[in-house]
Tab-separated table of C-alpha atoms and ligand atoms in Angstrom:
chain	number	residue	atom	x	y	z
A	1	MET	CA	76.374	-9.812	25.699
A	2	VAL	CA	79.090	-8.736	28.177
A	3	PRO	CA	77.797	-5.582	29.874
A	4	CYS	CA	81.140	-3.778	30.325
A	5	ILE	CA	81.827	-3.927	26.568
A	6	THR	CA	80.148	-1.076	24.685
A	7	ASP	CA	80.617	0.027	21.076
A	8	SER	CA	82.085	3.316	22.223
A	9	LYS	CA	84.624	1.609	24.504
A	10	LEU	CA	85.617	-0.786	21.702
A	11	ALA	CA	86.130	2.177	19.363
A	12	GLN	CA	88.193	3.954	22.026
A	13	PHE	CA	90.322	0.839	22.617
A	14	LYS	CA	90.893	0.294	18.887
A	15	GLY	CA	91.869	3.972	18.500
A	16	MET	CA	94.374	3.695	21.362
A	17	LEU	CA	95.900	0.539	19.844
A	18	ASP	CA	96.094	2.036	16.342
A	19	SER	CA	97.980	5.089	17.580
A	20	ALA	CA	100.269	3.125	19.946
A	21	SER	CA	103.849	2.525	18.919
A	22	LYS	CA	105.324	0.889	22.036
A	23	VAL	CA	102.991	-1.394	23.966
A	24	ALA	CA	103.761	-3.159	27.249
A	25	VAL	CA	101.301	-5.876	28.300
A	26	LEU	CA	101.426	-7.036	31.933
A	27	GLY	CA	99.978	-9.850	34.041
A	28	HIS	CA	99.999	-10.411	37.786
A	29	THR	CA	102.610	-11.884	40.111
A	30	HIS	CA	102.713	-15.720	40.109
A	31	PRO	CA	101.150	-15.633	36.643
A	32	ASP	CA	98.559	-18.395	36.171
A	33	GLY	CA	97.071	-19.813	32.991
A	34	ASP	CA	94.617	-16.942	32.670
A	35	ALA	CA	97.232	-14.212	33.187
A	36	ILE	CA	99.616	-15.822	30.708
A	37	GLY	CA	96.858	-16.831	28.279
A	38	SER	CA	95.206	-13.409	28.128
A	39	THR	CA	98.444	-11.417	27.845
A	40	THR	CA	99.830	-13.774	25.193
A	41	ALA	CA	96.614	-13.695	23.157
A	42	LEU	CA	96.494	-9.902	23.195
A	43	CYS	CA	100.146	-9.615	22.137
A	44	VAL	CA	99.688	-12.093	19.275
A	45	CYS	CA	96.728	-10.059	17.981
A	46	LEU	CA	98.625	-6.766	18.345
A	47	ARG	CA	101.462	-8.260	16.314
A	48	ASP	CA	99.577	-10.249	13.677
A	49	LEU	CA	96.509	-8.039	13.179
A	50	LEU	CA	97.901	-4.546	13.817
A	51	GLY	CA	101.618	-4.906	13.026
A	52	LYS	CA	102.757	-3.801	16.493
A	53	ALA	CA	105.771	-5.165	18.412
A	54	PRO	CA	104.515	-5.527	21.992
A	55	TYR	CA	106.365	-6.793	25.051
A	56	VAL	CA	104.764	-9.038	27.639
A	57	ILE	CA	106.050	-8.525	31.177
A	58	TYR	CA	105.452	-10.650	34.304
A	59	PRO	CA	106.705	-9.781	37.805
A	60	ASP	CA	108.093	-13.308	38.155
A	61	THR	CA	108.593	-16.565	36.281
A	62	PRO	CA	105.550	-18.813	35.739
A	63	ALA	CA	105.381	-22.512	36.580
A	64	ASP	CA	107.102	-24.823	34.090
A	65	ASN	CA	103.862	-26.508	33.018
A	66	LEU	CA	102.450	-23.170	31.782
A	67	LEU	CA	105.475	-22.118	29.776
A	68	PHE	CA	103.982	-23.658	26.636
A	69	ILE	CA	101.508	-20.766	26.409
A	70	PRO	CA	103.948	-17.919	25.647
A	71	ASP	CA	105.553	-20.057	22.958
A	72	ALA	CA	104.236	-17.700	20.296
A	73	GLY	CA	107.342	-15.659	19.547
A	74	ILE	CA	106.360	-12.657	21.687
A	75	PRO	CA	109.284	-11.065	23.594
A	76	CYS	CA	108.628	-12.067	27.198
A	77	ILE	CA	110.317	-10.359	30.171
A	78	PHE	CA	110.357	-11.926	33.644
A	79	ALA	CA	111.085	-9.048	36.033
A	80	ASP	CA	112.579	-11.307	38.724
A	81	LYS	CA	115.266	-12.411	36.242
A	82	SER	CA	115.619	-9.157	34.231
A	83	PRO	CA	114.516	-6.246	36.442
A	84	ALA	CA	116.278	-3.513	34.421
A	85	GLU	CA	114.841	-4.758	31.131
A	86	ALA	CA	111.323	-4.817	32.622
A	87	LEU	CA	111.626	-1.255	33.900
A	88	SER	CA	112.977	0.117	30.633
A	89	ALA	CA	110.197	-1.638	28.669
A	90	ILE	CA	107.597	-0.010	30.932
A	91	GLU	CA	109.235	3.420	30.904
A	92	GLY	CA	109.749	3.299	27.131
A	93	SER	CA	106.146	2.377	26.336
A	94	ASP	CA	103.367	4.751	25.302
A	95	THR	CA	100.625	2.240	26.139
A	96	VAL	CA	100.454	-0.103	29.151
A	97	ILE	CA	97.773	-2.800	29.231
A	98	LEU	CA	97.133	-4.776	32.425
A	99	LEU	CA	95.226	-8.072	32.329
A	100	ASP	CA	93.778	-10.437	34.950
A	101	CYS	CA	94.343	-8.181	37.978
A	102	ARG	CA	92.327	-5.450	39.613
A	103	SER	CA	95.145	-2.942	40.106
A	104	PHE	CA	98.819	-2.270	39.430
A	105	SER	CA	99.541	-3.387	43.017
A	106	ARG	CA	99.124	-7.009	41.820
A	107	THR	CA	102.257	-6.569	39.701
A	108	GLU	CA	104.244	-6.120	42.962
A	109	GLN	CA	107.539	-4.314	42.252
A	110	LEU	CA	106.296	-3.143	38.823
A	111	GLY	CA	103.257	-1.367	40.305
A	112	ASP	CA	104.899	1.983	41.036
A	113	PRO	CA	106.819	2.243	37.755
A	114	CYS	CA	103.533	1.476	35.920
A	115	ARG	CA	101.584	4.123	37.855
A	116	LYS	CA	104.317	6.727	37.280
A	117	ALA	CA	104.735	5.930	33.570
A	118	SER	CA	103.463	8.611	31.188
A	119	ALA	CA	101.902	5.866	29.018
A	120	ARG	CA	98.149	5.550	28.524
A	121	LYS	CA	96.862	2.788	30.777
A	122	ILE	CA	94.213	0.177	30.036
A	123	LEU	CA	92.728	-2.493	32.324
A	124	ILE	CA	91.040	-5.731	31.185
A	125	ASP	CA	89.977	-7.783	34.225
A	126	HIS	CA	87.362	-9.896	36.004
A	127	HIS	CA	88.199	-9.477	39.723
A	128	LEU	CA	86.134	-7.651	42.359
A	129	ASP	CA	86.853	-3.969	43.167
A	130	PRO	CA	88.908	-2.794	40.175
A	131	GLN	CA	91.103	0.239	40.882
A	132	GLU	CA	89.514	2.257	38.064
A	133	ASP	CA	91.259	5.564	38.883
A	134	GLU	CA	94.637	4.096	37.864
A	135	PHE	CA	93.510	3.671	34.252
A	136	ASP	CA	92.390	5.673	31.202
A	137	LEU	CA	90.164	2.854	29.945
A	138	VAL	CA	88.669	-0.037	31.930
A	139	PHE	CA	86.938	-3.237	30.815
A	140	SER	CA	85.923	-5.035	34.014
A	141	THR	CA	83.183	-7.403	35.149
A	142	PRO	CA	83.164	-10.256	37.685
A	143	ASP	CA	80.342	-11.952	35.726
A	144	ILE	CA	82.621	-13.782	33.324
A	145	SER	CA	84.861	-16.862	33.543
A	146	SER	CA	88.238	-15.240	33.071
A	147	ALA	CA	90.238	-12.295	31.748
A	148	SER	CA	90.884	-14.490	28.706
A	149	GLU	CA	87.149	-14.689	27.988
A	150	LEU	CA	86.645	-10.951	28.498
A	151	LEU	CA	89.517	-10.347	26.087
A	152	TYR	CA	87.927	-12.730	23.557
A	153	TRP	CA	84.715	-10.704	23.456
A	154	ILE	CA	86.709	-7.468	23.134
A	155	LEU	CA	88.926	-8.842	20.347
A	156	THR	CA	86.069	-10.413	18.398
A	157	GLY	CA	84.112	-7.167	18.888
A	158	ILE	CA	86.937	-5.359	17.088
A	159	PHE	CA	88.355	-7.938	14.658
A	160	GLY	CA	85.573	-10.495	14.282
A	161	ARG	CA	86.316	-14.236	14.628
A	162	ASN	CA	89.444	-14.229	12.453
A	163	LEU	CA	91.799	-14.376	15.415
A	164	PRO	CA	95.239	-15.968	14.936
A	165	GLU	CA	95.444	-19.627	16.008
A	166	LYS	CA	97.999	-18.912	18.781
A	167	ALA	CA	95.678	-16.267	20.234
A	168	ARG	CA	92.697	-18.647	20.192
A	169	GLU	CA	94.766	-21.377	21.883
A	170	ALA	CA	95.995	-18.977	24.579
A	171	ILE	CA	92.429	-17.778	25.281
A	172	LEU	CA	91.033	-21.321	25.498
A	173	THR	CA	93.901	-22.237	27.856
A	174	GLY	CA	93.280	-19.249	30.150
A	175	MET	CA	89.556	-19.951	30.384
A	176	THR	CA	90.147	-23.672	30.977
A	177	THR	CA	92.571	-23.143	33.885
A	178	ASP	CA	90.486	-20.347	35.496
A	179	THR	CA	87.300	-22.450	35.402
A	180	ASN	CA	89.196	-25.567	36.490
A	181	ASN	CA	88.157	-27.180	33.199
A	182	PHE	CA	84.525	-25.960	33.281
A	183	ALA	CA	83.995	-26.740	36.987
A	184	ASN	CA	83.396	-23.173	38.230
A	185	SER	CA	82.640	-19.623	37.029
A	186	VAL	CA	81.039	-20.891	33.816
A	187	PHE	CA	78.560	-18.473	32.216
A	188	PRO	CA	76.439	-18.791	29.060
A	189	SER	CA	78.997	-16.532	27.361
A	190	THR	CA	81.759	-18.976	28.395
A	191	MET	CA	80.068	-21.904	26.646
A	192	LYS	CA	79.402	-19.724	23.603
A	193	MET	CA	83.067	-18.730	23.413
A	194	ALA	CA	84.256	-22.315	23.829
A	195	SER	CA	81.858	-23.414	21.107
A	196	GLU	CA	83.087	-20.702	18.718
A	197	LEU	CA	86.757	-21.436	19.444
A	198	ILE	CA	86.314	-25.150	18.761
A	199	ALA	CA	84.221	-24.474	15.667
A	200	ASP	CA	87.038	-22.222	14.434
A	201	GLY	CA	89.522	-25.093	14.680
A	202	THR	CA	91.163	-24.574	18.097
A	203	ASP	CA	92.686	-27.854	19.283
A	204	ARG	CA	91.162	-28.403	22.754
A	205	ASP	CA	92.584	-31.929	23.131
A	206	LYS	CA	96.104	-30.625	22.616
A	207	ILE	CA	95.521	-27.894	25.212
A	208	LEU	CA	94.038	-30.284	27.808
A	209	ASN	CA	96.979	-32.622	27.353
A	210	LEU	CA	99.497	-29.802	27.889
A	211	ILE	CA	97.691	-28.466	30.970
A	212	TYR	CA	96.703	-31.671	32.763
A	213	ASN	CA	98.785	-34.591	31.454
A	214	CYS	CA	102.339	-33.297	31.518
A	215	TYR	CA	103.120	-33.183	35.254
A	216	ARG	CA	106.126	-34.739	36.966
A	217	GLU	CA	105.745	-37.786	39.225
A	218	ASN	CA	106.792	-35.616	42.235
A	219	ARG	CA	103.673	-33.536	41.848
A	220	ILE	CA	101.300	-36.470	42.121
A	221	ARG	CA	103.120	-37.858	45.186
A	222	LEU	CA	103.127	-34.395	46.853
A	223	MET	CA	99.390	-33.944	46.189
A	224	GLY	CA	98.709	-37.346	47.750
A	225	TYR	CA	100.900	-36.625	50.787
A	226	MET	CA	99.246	-33.251	51.460
A	227	GLN	CA	95.744	-34.765	51.376
A	228	CYS	CA	96.678	-37.826	53.398
A	229	SER	CA	98.979	-36.370	56.047
A	230	GLU	CA	98.644	-32.585	56.166
A	231	MET	CA	94.951	-31.748	55.614
A	232	LYS	CA	93.158	-30.626	58.804
A	233	ILE	CA	89.400	-30.153	59.008
A	234	LEU	CA	88.063	-27.595	61.496
A	235	PRO	CA	84.625	-27.752	63.171
A	236	GLU	CA	83.537	-24.736	61.058
A	237	GLY	CA	83.625	-26.968	57.961
A	238	VAL	CA	86.933	-25.496	56.811
A	239	ALA	CA	89.821	-27.642	55.576
A	240	TYR	CA	93.353	-26.288	55.542
A	241	MET	CA	96.800	-27.451	54.486
A	242	VAL	CA	100.192	-25.868	55.125
A	243	LEU	CA	102.932	-26.602	52.593
A	244	THR	CA	106.128	-25.817	54.490
A	245	LYS	CA	109.625	-25.397	53.041
A	246	GLU	CA	110.526	-28.743	54.610
A	247	ILE	CA	107.771	-30.590	52.696
A	248	GLN	CA	108.632	-28.685	49.511
A	249	GLU	CA	112.236	-29.876	49.739
A	250	LYS	CA	111.236	-33.458	50.543
A	251	PHE	CA	109.160	-33.693	47.343
A	252	GLY	CA	111.372	-31.497	45.134
A	253	TYR	CA	108.454	-29.061	44.768
A	254	ARG	CA	108.487	-26.571	41.926
A	255	GLU	CA	106.408	-23.394	41.647
A	256	GLY	CA	102.887	-24.142	40.407
A	257	GLU	CA	102.976	-27.887	41.089
A	258	THR	CA	100.143	-27.740	43.639
A	259	GLU	CA	97.758	-26.068	41.158
A	260	GLY	CA	94.287	-27.455	41.906
A	261	LEU	CA	95.220	-28.903	45.339
A	262	VAL	CA	93.220	-26.269	47.243
A	263	ASN	CA	90.043	-27.331	45.416
A	264	VAL	CA	90.275	-30.991	46.456
A	265	PRO	CA	88.908	-30.705	50.052
A	266	LEU	CA	85.750	-29.015	48.691
A	267	SER	CA	84.762	-32.422	47.313
A	268	ILE	CA	84.054	-33.464	50.934
A	269	GLY	CA	80.348	-32.929	51.619
A	270	THR	CA	80.843	-31.266	55.007
A	271	VAL	CA	83.613	-28.888	53.883
A	272	ARG	CA	82.470	-25.419	52.796
A	273	MET	CA	85.840	-23.712	52.554
A	274	SER	CA	89.408	-24.780	51.817
A	275	ILE	CA	92.677	-22.968	52.531
A	276	LEU	CA	96.182	-23.744	51.273
A	277	ALA	CA	99.189	-21.868	52.701
A	278	THR	CA	102.492	-22.256	50.848
A	279	GLU	CA	105.746	-21.072	52.422
A	280	LYS	CA	107.926	-18.657	50.445
A	281	ASP	CA	110.796	-16.487	51.657
A	282	GLY	CA	109.472	-14.453	54.582
A	283	LEU	CA	105.807	-15.205	53.959
A	284	PHE	CA	103.148	-17.818	53.237
A	285	ARG	CA	101.085	-17.451	50.075
A	286	VAL	CA	97.431	-18.274	50.823
A	287	SER	CA	94.761	-19.638	48.459
A	288	VAL	CA	91.136	-19.795	49.581
A	289	ARG	CA	88.278	-21.595	47.815
A	290	SER	CA	84.672	-21.837	48.986
A	291	LYS	CA	81.309	-23.273	48.061
A	292	LYS	CA	78.400	-20.947	47.239
A	293	GLY	CA	77.131	-19.116	50.330
A	294	THR	CA	80.575	-18.877	51.991
A	295	SER	CA	82.837	-16.003	51.000
A	296	ALA	CA	86.461	-16.824	50.202
A	297	GLN	CA	86.780	-13.165	49.198
A	298	ASN	CA	85.814	-11.813	52.646
A	299	LEU	CA	88.138	-14.185	54.521
A	300	ALA	CA	91.058	-13.257	52.231
A	301	VAL	CA	90.374	-9.523	52.609
A	302	GLN	CA	89.945	-9.626	56.392
A	303	PHE	CA	92.765	-11.971	57.415
A	304	PHE	CA	95.151	-12.583	54.531
A	305	ARG	CA	95.847	-9.161	52.972
A	306	GLY	CA	94.259	-10.265	49.706
A	307	GLY	CA	91.051	-10.807	47.756
A	308	GLY	CA	89.968	-11.931	44.302
A	309	HIS	CA	86.613	-13.517	43.605
A	310	GLU	CA	83.681	-14.477	45.838
A	311	ASN	CA	84.543	-18.210	45.840
A	312	ALA	CA	88.232	-18.104	44.866
A	313	ALA	CA	90.610	-15.674	46.482
A	314	GLY	CA	94.234	-15.342	47.504
A	315	GLY	CA	96.476	-13.464	49.887
A	316	LYS	CA	99.455	-13.833	52.195
A	317	ILE	CA	100.589	-14.232	55.801
A	318	LEU	CA	103.712	-12.192	56.597
A	319	ILE	CA	106.285	-13.708	58.981
A	320	GLY	CA	107.307	-11.107	61.562
A	321	GLU	CA	104.108	-9.084	61.033
A	322	ASP	CA	101.098	-11.427	61.096
A	323	VAL	CA	102.877	-14.259	62.912
A	324	PRO	CA	106.222	-14.437	64.766
A	325	SER	CA	107.456	-17.569	62.947
A	326	PRO	CA	106.418	-20.147	60.316
A	327	ALA	CA	105.442	-22.568	63.105
A	328	ASP	CA	102.638	-20.165	64.123
A	329	VAL	CA	100.889	-20.260	60.741
A	330	PRO	CA	98.479	-23.154	61.538
A	331	THR	CA	97.306	-21.356	64.697
A	332	TYR	CA	96.924	-18.093	62.774
A	333	ILE	CA	94.745	-19.838	60.172
A	334	GLU	CA	92.649	-21.606	62.828
A	335	ASN	CA	92.092	-18.361	64.777
A	336	SER	CA	91.209	-16.453	61.579
A	337	VAL	CA	88.615	-19.093	60.694
A	338	LYS	CA	87.182	-19.083	64.222
A	339	THR	CA	86.879	-15.278	64.247
A	340	PHE	CA	85.493	-15.132	60.697
A	341	PHE	CA	82.666	-17.578	61.347
A	342	ALA	CA	81.865	-16.065	64.761
A	343	LEU	CA	81.312	-12.612	63.182
B	401	MN	MN1	91.794	-14.838	36.021
């Protein structure tokens, strides 16, 4: 059903897992629900179904509201807090598996150590333009909801539907956050997976409650403020918001608390693209979302040093390189939009 999954690739993957003794599983920087869900699910299966003792490694610490996902007893290393431990886990592994990113560059500081490692390397991903030459085995297609879903079809192709409960929960979580709770990137295979997971006893209500009903009050007030006071709409039908350090401090912002904010302006009929820039030390992280027919991917590639999916992409604006100072970011965004739509 998923074209990049063939019997021979499944057999190759299973053979690599069977012969592995030290496995490192990695997700991308600023790990989201899909990165955490897919890596956690794979590790749980490696442990419970194959008796392995894998590590999961992220370049940095995820948002608080997603920390319930790794709660499955898998040793989890955050490289921003434990850089030496992350490096030794990568260097000591014989198998490195990367999920939910198109290349090792998305693991930031861990990219080079991963490329240089003598381990066999495997990619499981759903972004555009995978860097296939970095890997010994690649499962990749953009025609799927999430890395979590792609992993589900790989795992059930190997083990059947008897996946451990924690793995099923992590997969359903990753798909739910990447599709914005079935709002985008939903394929027939996505509905089939969701149906199977629920039929097999996965508690969707519990997952929805943990993802969407456990925020802090600050988050709701910040979301309201950004929409009311900071959202600008350009004549090109593009909305943008800039979340500066000053606003972050005012609302006691924590990493991940604006999840979903960039999608909100798309609910305006005349808006075809939405951009959110969030200040971090020395740069602004940029999220781009678009309606069908407008390419978030192309804007992110051309102006924000990034990419991702056709209608959901990310990137960054570097202070000192792309703009002289944080105050120049709105102008940089407006000029990028003007140039992009004039092309
Ligand atoms: Mn994803």
